[in-house]
Coordinates of N, CA and C and ligand atoms in Angstrom, one line a residue:
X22 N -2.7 -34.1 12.2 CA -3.1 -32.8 12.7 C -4.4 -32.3 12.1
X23 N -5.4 -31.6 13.0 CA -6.7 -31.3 12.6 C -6.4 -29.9 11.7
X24 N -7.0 -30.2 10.7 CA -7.0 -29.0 9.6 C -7.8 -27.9 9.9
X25 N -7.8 -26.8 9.3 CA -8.6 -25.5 9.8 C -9.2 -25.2 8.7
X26 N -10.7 -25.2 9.0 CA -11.7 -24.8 7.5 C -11.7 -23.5 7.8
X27 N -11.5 -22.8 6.4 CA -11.5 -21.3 6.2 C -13.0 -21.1 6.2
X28 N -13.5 -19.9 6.5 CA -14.6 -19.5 5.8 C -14.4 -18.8 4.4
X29 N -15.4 -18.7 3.1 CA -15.1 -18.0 1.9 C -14.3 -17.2 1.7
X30 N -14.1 -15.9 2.7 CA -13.8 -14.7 2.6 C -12.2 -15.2 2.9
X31 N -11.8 -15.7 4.1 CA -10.1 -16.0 4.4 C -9.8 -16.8 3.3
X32 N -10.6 -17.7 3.0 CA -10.1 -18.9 2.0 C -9.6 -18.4 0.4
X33 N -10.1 -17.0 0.2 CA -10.2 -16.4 -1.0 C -8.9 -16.3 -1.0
X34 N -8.7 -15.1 0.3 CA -7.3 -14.3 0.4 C -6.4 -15.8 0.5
X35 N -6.4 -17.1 1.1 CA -5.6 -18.0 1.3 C -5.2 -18.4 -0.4
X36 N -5.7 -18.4 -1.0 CA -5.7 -18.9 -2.4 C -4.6 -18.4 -3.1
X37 N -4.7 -17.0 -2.6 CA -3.6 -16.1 -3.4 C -2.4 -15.8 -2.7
X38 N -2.1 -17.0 -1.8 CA -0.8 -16.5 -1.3 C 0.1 -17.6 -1.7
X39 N 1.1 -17.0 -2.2 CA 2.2 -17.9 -3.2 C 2.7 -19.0 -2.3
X40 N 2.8 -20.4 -3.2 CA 3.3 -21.4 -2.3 C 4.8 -20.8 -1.7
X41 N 5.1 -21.4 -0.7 CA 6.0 -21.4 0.0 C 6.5 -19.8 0.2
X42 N 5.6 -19.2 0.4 CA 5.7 -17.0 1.0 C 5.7 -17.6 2.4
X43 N 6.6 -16.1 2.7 CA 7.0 -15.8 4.5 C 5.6 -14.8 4.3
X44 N 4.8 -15.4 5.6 CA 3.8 -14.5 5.2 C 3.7 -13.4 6.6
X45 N 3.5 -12.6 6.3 CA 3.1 -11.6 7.5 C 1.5 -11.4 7.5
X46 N 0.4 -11.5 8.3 CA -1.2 -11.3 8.6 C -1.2 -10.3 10.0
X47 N -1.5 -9.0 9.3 CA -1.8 -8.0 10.1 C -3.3 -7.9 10.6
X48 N -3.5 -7.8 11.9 CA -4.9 -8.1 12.0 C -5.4 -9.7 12.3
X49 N -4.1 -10.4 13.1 CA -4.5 -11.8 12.3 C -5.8 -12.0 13.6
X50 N -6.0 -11.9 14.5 CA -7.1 -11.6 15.5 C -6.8 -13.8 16.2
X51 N -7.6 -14.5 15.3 CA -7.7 -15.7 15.5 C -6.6 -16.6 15.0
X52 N -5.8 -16.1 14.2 CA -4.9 -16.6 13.3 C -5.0 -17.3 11.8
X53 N -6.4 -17.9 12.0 CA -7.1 -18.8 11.2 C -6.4 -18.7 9.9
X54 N -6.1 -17.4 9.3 CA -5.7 -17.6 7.9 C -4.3 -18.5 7.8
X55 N -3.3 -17.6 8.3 CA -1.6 -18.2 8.5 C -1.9 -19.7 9.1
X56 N -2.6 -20.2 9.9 CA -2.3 -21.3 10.9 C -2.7 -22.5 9.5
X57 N -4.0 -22.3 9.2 CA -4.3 -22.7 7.6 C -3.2 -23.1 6.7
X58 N -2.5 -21.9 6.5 CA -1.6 -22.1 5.8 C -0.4 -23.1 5.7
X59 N -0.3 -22.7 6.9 CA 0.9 -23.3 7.5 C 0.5 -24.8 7.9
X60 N -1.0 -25.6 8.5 CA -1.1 -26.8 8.4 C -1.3 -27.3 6.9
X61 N -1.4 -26.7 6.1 CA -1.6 -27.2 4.8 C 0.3 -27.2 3.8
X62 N 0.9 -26.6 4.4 CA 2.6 -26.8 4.0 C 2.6 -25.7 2.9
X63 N 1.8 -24.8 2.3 CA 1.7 -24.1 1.8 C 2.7 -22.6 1.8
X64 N 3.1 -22.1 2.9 CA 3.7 -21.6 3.4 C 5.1 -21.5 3.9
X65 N 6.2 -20.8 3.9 CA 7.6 -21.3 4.8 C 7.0 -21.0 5.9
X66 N 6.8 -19.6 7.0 CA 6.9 -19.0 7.8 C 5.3 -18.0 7.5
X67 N 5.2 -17.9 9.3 CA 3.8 -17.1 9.5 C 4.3 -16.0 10.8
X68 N 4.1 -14.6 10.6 CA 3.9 -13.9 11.4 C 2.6 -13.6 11.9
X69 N 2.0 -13.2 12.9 CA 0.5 -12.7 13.2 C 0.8 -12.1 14.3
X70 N 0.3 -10.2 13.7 CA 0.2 -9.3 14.4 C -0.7 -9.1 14.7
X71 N -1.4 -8.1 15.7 CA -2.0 -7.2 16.4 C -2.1 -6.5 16.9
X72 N -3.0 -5.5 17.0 CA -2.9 -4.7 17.8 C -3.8 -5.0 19.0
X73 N -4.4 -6.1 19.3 CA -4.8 -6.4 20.7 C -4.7 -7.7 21.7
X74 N -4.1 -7.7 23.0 CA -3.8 -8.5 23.4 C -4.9 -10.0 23.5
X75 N -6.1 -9.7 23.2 CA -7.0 -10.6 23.3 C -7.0 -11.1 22.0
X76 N -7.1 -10.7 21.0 CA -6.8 -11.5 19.8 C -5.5 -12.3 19.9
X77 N -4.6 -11.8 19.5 CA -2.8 -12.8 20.2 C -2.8 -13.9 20.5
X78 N -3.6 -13.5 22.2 CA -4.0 -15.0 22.9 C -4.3 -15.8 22.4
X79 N -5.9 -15.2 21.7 CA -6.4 -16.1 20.6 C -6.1 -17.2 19.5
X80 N -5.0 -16.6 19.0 CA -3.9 -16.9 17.6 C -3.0 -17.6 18.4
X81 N -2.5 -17.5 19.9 CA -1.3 -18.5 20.6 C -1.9 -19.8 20.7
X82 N -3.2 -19.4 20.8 CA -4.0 -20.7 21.5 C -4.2 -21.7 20.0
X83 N -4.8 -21.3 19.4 CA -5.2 -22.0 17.9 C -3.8 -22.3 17.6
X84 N -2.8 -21.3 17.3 CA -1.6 -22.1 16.9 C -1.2 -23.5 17.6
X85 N -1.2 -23.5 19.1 CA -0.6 -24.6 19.9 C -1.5 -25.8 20.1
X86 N -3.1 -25.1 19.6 CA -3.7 -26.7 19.2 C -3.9 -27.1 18.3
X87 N -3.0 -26.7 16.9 CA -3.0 -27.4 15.4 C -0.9 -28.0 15.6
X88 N 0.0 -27.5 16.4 CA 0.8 -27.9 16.1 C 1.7 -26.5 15.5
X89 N 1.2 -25.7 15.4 CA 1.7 -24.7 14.1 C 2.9 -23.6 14.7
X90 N 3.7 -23.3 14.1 CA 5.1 -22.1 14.7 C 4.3 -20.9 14.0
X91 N 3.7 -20.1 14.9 CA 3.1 -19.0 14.6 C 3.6 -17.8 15.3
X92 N 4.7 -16.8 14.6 CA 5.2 -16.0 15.3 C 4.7 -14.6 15.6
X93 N 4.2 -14.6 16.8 CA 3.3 -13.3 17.4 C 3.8 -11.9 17.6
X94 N 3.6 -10.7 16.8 CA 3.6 -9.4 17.6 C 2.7 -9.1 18.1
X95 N 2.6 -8.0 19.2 CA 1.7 -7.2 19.7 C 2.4 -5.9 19.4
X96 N 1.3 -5.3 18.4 CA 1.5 -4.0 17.9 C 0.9 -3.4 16.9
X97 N 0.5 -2.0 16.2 CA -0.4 -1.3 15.7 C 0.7 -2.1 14.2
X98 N -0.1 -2.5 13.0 CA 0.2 -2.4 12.0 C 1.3 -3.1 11.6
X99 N 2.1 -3.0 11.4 CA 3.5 -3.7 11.0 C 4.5 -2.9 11.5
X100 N 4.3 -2.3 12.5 CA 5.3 -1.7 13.8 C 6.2 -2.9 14.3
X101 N 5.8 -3.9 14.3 CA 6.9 -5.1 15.1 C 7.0 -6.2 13.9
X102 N 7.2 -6.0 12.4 CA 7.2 -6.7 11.5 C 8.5 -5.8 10.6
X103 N 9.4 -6.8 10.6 CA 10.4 -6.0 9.5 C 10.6 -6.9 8.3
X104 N 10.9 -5.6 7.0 CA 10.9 -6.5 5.6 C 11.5 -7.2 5.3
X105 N 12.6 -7.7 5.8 CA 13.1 -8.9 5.2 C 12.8 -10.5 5.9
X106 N 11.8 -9.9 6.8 CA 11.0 -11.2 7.5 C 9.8 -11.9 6.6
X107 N 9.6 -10.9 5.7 CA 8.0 -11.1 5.0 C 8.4 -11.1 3.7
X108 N 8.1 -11.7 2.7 CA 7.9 -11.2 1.3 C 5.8 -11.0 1.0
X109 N 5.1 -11.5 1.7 CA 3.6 -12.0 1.2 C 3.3 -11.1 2.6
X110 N 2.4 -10.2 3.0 CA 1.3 -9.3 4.1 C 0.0 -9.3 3.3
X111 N -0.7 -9.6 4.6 CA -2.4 -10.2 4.4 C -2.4 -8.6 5.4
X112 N -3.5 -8.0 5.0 CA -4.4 -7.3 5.5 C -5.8 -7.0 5.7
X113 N -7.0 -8.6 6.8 CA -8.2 -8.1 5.7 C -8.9 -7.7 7.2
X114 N -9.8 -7.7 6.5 CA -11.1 -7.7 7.8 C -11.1 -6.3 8.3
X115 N -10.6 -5.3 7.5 CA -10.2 -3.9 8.2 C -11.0 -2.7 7.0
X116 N -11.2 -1.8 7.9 CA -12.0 -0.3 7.1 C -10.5 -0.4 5.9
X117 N -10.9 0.5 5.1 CA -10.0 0.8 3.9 C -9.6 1.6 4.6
X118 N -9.7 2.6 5.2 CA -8.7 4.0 5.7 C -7.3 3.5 6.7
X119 N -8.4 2.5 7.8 CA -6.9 1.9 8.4 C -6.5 0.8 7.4
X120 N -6.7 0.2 6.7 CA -5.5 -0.5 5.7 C -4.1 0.5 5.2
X121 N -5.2 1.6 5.0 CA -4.2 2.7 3.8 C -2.9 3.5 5.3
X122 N -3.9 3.5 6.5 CA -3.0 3.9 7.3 C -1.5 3.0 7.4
X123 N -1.8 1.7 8.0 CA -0.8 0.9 8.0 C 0.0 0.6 6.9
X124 N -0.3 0.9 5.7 CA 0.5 0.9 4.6 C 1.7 2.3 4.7
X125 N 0.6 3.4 4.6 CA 1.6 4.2 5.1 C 2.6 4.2 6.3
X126 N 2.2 4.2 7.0 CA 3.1 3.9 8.8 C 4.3 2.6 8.0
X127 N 4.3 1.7 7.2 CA 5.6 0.6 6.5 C 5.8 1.4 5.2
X128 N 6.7 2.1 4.9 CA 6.7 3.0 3.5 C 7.6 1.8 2.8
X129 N 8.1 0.8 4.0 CA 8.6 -0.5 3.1 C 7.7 -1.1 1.9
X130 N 6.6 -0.9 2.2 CA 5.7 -2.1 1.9 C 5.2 -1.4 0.6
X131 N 5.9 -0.1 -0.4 CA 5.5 0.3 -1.5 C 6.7 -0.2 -2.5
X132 N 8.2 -0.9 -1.8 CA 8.9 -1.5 -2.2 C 9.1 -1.9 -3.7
X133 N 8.1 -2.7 -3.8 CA 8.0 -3.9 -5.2 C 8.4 -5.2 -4.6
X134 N 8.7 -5.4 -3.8 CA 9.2 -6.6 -3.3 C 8.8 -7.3 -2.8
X135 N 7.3 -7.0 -2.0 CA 6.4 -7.3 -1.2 C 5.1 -7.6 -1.8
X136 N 4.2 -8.6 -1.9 CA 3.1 -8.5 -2.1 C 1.7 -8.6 -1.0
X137 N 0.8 -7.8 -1.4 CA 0.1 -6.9 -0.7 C -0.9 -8.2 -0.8
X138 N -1.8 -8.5 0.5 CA -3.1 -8.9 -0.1 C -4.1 -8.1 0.9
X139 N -4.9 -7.2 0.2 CA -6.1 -6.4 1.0 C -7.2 -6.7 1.1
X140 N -8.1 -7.1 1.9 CA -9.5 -6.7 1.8 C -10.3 -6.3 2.8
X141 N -10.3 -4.9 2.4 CA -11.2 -4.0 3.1 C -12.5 -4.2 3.2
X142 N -13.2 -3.9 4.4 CA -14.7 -4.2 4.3 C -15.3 -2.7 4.2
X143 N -14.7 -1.7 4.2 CA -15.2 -0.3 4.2 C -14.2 0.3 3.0
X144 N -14.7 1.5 2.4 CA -14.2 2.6 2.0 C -12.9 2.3 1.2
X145 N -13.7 1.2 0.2 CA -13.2 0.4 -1.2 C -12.6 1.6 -2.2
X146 N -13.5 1.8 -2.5 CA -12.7 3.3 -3.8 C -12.1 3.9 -3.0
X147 N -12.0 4.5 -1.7 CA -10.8 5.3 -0.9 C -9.3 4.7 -1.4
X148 N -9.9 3.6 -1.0 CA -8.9 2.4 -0.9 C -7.6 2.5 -1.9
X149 N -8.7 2.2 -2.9 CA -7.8 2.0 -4.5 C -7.4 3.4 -4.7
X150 N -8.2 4.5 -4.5 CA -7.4 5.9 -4.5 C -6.2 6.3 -4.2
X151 N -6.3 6.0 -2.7 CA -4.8 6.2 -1.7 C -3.7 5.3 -2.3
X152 N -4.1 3.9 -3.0 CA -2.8 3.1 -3.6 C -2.7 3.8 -4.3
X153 N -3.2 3.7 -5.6 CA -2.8 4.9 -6.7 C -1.9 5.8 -6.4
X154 N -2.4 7.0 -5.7 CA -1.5 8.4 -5.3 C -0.3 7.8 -5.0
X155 N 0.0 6.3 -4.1 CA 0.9 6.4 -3.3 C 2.0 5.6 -4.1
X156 N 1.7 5.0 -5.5 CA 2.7 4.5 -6.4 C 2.8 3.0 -6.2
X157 N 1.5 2.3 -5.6 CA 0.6 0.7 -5.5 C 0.3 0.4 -6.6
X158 N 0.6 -0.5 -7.3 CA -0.6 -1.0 -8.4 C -1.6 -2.4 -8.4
X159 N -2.9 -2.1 -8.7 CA -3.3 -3.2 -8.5 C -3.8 -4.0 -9.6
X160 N -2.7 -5.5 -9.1 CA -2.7 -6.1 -10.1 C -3.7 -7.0 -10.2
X161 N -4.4 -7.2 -9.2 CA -5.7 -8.3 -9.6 C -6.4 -7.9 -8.5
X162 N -7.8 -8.4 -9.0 CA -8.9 -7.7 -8.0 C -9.1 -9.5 -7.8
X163 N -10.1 -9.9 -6.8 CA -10.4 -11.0 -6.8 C -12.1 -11.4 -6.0
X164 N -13.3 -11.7 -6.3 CA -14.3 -10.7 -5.7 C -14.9 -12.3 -5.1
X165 N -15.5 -12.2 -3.8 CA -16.2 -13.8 -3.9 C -17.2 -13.6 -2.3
X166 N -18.0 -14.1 -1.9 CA -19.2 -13.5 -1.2 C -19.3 -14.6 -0.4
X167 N -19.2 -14.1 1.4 CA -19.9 -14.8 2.6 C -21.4 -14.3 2.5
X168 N -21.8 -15.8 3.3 CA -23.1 -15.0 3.3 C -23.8 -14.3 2.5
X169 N -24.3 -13.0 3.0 CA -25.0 -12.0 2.0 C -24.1 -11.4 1.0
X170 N -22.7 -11.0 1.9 CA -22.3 -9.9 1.6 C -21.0 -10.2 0.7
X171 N -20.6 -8.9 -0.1 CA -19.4 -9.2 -1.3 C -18.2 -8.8 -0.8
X172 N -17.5 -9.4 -1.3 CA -16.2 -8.9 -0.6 C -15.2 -8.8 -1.7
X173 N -14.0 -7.9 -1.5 CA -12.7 -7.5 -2.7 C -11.9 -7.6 -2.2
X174 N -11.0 -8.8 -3.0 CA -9.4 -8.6 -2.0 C -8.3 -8.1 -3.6
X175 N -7.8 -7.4 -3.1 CA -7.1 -6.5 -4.0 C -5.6 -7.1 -3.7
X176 N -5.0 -7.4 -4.9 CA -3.4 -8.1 -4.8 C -2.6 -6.8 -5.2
X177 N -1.7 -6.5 -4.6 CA -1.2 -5.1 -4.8 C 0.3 -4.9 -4.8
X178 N 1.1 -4.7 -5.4 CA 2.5 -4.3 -5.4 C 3.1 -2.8 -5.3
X179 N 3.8 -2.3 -4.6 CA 4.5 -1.2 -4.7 C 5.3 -0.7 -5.8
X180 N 6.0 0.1 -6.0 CA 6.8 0.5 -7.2 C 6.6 1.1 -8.4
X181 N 4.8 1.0 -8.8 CA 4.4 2.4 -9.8 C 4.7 3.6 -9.6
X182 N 4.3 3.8 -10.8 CA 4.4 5.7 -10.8 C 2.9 6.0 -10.3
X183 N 3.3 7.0 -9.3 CA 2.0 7.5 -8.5 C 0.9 8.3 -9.7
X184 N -0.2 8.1 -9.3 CA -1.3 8.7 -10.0 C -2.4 9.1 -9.1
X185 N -2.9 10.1 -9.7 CA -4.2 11.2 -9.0 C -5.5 10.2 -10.2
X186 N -6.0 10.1 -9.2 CA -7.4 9.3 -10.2 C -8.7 10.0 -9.3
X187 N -9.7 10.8 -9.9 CA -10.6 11.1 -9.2 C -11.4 10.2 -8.5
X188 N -12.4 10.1 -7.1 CA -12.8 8.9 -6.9 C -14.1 7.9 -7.3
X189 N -14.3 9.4 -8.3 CA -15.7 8.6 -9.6 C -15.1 7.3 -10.4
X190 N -13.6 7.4 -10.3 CA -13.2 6.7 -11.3 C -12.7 5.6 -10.2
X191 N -13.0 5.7 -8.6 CA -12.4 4.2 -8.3 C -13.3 3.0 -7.7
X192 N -14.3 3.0 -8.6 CA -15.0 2.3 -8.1 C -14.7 0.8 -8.8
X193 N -13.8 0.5 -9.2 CA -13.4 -0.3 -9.7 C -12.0 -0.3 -10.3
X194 N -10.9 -1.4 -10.8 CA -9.9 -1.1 -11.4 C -9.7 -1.8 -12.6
X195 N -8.8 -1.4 -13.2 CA -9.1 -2.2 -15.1 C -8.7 -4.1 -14.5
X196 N -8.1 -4.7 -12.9 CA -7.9 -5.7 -13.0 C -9.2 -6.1 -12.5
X197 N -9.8 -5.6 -12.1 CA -11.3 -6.2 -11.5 C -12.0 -6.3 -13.1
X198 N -12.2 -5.9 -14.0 CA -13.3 -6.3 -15.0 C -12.8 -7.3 -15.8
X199 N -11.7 -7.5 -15.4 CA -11.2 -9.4 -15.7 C -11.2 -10.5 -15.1
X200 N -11.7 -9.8 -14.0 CA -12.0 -11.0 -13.1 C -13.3 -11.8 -13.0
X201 N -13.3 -12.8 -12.6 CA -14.8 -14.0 -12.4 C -15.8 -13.0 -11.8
X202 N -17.0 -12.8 -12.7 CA -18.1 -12.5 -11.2 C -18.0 -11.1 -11.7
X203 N -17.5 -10.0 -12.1 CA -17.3 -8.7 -12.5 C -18.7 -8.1 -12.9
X204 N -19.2 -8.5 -13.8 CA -20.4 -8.0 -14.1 C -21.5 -8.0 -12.9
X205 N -21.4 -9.1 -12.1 CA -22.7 -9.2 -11.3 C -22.0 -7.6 -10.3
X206 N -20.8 -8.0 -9.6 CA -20.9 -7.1 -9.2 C -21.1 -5.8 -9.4
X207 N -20.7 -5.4 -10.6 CA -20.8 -4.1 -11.2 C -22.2 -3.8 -11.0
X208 N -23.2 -5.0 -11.3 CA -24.9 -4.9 -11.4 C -24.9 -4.2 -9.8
X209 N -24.2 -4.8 -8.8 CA -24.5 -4.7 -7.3 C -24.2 -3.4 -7.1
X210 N -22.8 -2.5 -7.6 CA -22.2 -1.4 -7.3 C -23.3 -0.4 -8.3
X211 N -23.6 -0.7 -8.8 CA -24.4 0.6 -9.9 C -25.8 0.5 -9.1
X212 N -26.5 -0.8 -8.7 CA -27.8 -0.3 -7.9 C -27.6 0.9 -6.9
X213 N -26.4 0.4 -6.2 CA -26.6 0.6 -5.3 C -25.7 2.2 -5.0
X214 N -25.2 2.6 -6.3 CA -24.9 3.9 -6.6 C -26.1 4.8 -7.2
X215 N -27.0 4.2 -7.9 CA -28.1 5.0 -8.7 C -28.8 5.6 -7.7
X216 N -29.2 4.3 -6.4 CA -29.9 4.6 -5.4 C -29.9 6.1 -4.4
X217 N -28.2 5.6 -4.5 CA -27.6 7.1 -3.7 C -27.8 8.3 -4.5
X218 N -27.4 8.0 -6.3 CA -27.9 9.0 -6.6 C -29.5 10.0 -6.7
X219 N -30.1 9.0 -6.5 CA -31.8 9.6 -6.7 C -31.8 10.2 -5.1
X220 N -31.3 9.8 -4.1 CA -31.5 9.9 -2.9 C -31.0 11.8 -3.2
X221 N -30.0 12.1 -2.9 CA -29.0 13.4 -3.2 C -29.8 14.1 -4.2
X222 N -30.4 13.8 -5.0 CA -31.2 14.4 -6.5 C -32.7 14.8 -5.6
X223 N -33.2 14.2 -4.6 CA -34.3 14.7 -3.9 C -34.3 15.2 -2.9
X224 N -33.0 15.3 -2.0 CA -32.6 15.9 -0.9 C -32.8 17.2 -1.2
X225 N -33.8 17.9 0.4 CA -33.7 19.2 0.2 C -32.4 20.1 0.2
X226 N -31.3 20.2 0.5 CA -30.5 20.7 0.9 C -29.2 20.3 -0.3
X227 N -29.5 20.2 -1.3 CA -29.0 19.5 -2.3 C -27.3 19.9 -2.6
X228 N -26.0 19.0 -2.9 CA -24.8 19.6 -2.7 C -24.6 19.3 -4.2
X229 N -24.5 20.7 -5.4 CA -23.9 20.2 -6.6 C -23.1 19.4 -6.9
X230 N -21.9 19.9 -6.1 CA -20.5 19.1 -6.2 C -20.2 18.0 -6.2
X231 N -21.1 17.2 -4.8 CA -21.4 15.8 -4.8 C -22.0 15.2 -6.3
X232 N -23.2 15.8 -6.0 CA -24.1 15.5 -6.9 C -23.3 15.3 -7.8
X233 N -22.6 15.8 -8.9 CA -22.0 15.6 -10.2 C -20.8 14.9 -9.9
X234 N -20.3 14.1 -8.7 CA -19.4 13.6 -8.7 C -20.3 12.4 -8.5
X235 N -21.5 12.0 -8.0 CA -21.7 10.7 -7.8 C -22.4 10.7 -9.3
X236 N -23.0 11.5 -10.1 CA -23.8 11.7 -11.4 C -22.2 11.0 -12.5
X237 N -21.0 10.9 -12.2 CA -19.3 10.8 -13.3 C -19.5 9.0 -12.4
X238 N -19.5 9.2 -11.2 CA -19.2 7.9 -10.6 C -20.3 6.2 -11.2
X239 N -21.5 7.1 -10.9 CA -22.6 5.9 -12.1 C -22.5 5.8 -13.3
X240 N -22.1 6.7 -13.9 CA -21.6 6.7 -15.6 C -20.7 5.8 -15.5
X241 N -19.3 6.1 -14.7 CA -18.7 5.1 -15.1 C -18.4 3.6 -14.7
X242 N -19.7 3.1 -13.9 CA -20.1 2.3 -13.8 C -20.9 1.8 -15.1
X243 N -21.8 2.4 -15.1 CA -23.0 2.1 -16.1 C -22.0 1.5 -17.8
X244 N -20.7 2.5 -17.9 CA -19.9 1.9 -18.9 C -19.0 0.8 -19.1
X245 N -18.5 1.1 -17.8 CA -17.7 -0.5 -17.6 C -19.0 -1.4 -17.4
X246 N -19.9 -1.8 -17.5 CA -20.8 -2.7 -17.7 C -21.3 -2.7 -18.7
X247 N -21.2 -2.1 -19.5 CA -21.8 -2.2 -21.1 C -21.0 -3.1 -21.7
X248 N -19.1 -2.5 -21.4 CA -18.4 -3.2 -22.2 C -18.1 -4.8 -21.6
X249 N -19.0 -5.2 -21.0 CA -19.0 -6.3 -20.4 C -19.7 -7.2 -20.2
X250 N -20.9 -6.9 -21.1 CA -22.5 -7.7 -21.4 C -22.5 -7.2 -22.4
Ligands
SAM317 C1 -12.3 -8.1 12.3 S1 -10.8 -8.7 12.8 C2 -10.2 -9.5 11.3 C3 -9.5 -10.7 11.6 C4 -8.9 -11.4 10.3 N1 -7.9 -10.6 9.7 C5 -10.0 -11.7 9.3 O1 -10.0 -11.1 8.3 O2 -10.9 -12.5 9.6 C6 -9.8 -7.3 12.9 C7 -8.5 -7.5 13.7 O3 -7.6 -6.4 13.4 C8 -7.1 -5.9 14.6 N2 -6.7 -4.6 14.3 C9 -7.4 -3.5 14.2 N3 -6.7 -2.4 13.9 C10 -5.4 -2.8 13.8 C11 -4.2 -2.2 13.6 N4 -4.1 -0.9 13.3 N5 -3.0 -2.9 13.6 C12 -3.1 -4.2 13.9 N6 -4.2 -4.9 14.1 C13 -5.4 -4.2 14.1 C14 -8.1 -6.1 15.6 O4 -7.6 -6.2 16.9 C15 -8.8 -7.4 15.2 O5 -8.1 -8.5 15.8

């Protein structure tokens, strides 16, 4: 059977899914990740949701020309995925706000029982915010780059005690500065925070509040980088 080459970014999240997980892939669009999995024996079982009929198709068709049992919903989120079908949910390729949505809409999935794999391409510190509050912990960050761009897949478990973390403080989590690559990124997140902050610092119309929230946000960039070079 013809194998399926991941690109960097799927292959990351494929790495971290435990041998033999029922996996659930929300968003699976093409299937590529699960069908992967699943030709590589890696996996018991693959669900792939969506919420659009043209992706589905998509994932029916790739499934039935590798060979693979790829079981399809059509539906927003994990609306037609129940927890004792899954222990392992992939969520990537999605803004952070709808990740944080569909987490909420499964109040299963804060369990402990379930492991999370996220990666958001938008509104990363929201991200880690909203787990926090909602009693998520994240246990490993994992960072690795298509192309130009960087990407974070966040391994996440339910069952902490909830916390308020302001979101100066989420641009990062204490498992990301142990991970490979940490520093460069940090290099990448602080340019590209200082930038914003000089930008706001010469704006006519200038917002304090901001301002001294993105002025806590580079600090504590600028520190978790110190202690790390
Ligand atoms: C950019 S693709 C990502 C595909 C794949 N997960 C990846 O990372 O390469 C996003 C997919 O998520 C689906 N999607 C968007 N919002 C969704 C939601 N709320 N529930 C389920 N699927 C959703 C889209 O239909 C699309 O197929």
């Amino acid at each position: 059977m013809e194998s399926m080459i991941l690109t960097p970014r799927l292959a990351c999240i494929a790495a971290l899914v435990p041998q033999g997980a029922r996996l659930a892939d929300v968003g699976t669009d093409h299937g590529k990740l699960p069908i992967s999995l699943l030709l590589e024996g890696r996996i018991a079982s693959a669900i792939g949701s969506d919420i659009g009929e043209g992706p589905l198709a998509h994932a029916a068709r790739n499934a039935q020309e590798h060979g693979v049992s790829l079981s399809l919903r059509l539906a927003p989120g994990l609306d037609a995925v129940r927890p004792e079908e899954c222990d392992t949910v992939s969520i990537a390729g999605m803004g952070g706000q709808t990740i944080a949505e569909i987490l909420q809409a499964a109040p299963w999935t804060a369990d402990g029982a379930h492991l999370l794999l996220l990666q958001p391409m938008t509104m990363v510190y929201e991200l880690r915010q909203w787990l926090w509050a909602h009693g998520y912990a994240i246990e490993r960050e994992t960072l690795c780059r298509e192309d130009r761009r960087r990407y974070v897949v966040l391994s996440v478990r339910g069952g902490a005690p909830a916390k308020q973390v302001p979101l100066s403080q989420c641009a990062f989590s204490p498992a990301l500065l142990c991970t490979f690559g940490a520093a460069d990124y940090l290099q990448h997140l602080l340019t590209r925070e200082q930038r914003a902050l000089t930008g706001m610092e010469q704006a006519r119309d200038r917002d304090d509040t901001r301002l001294a929230a993105q002025r806590a946000l580079v600090q504590e960039i600028e520190q978790a980088l110190e202690g790390l070079i």
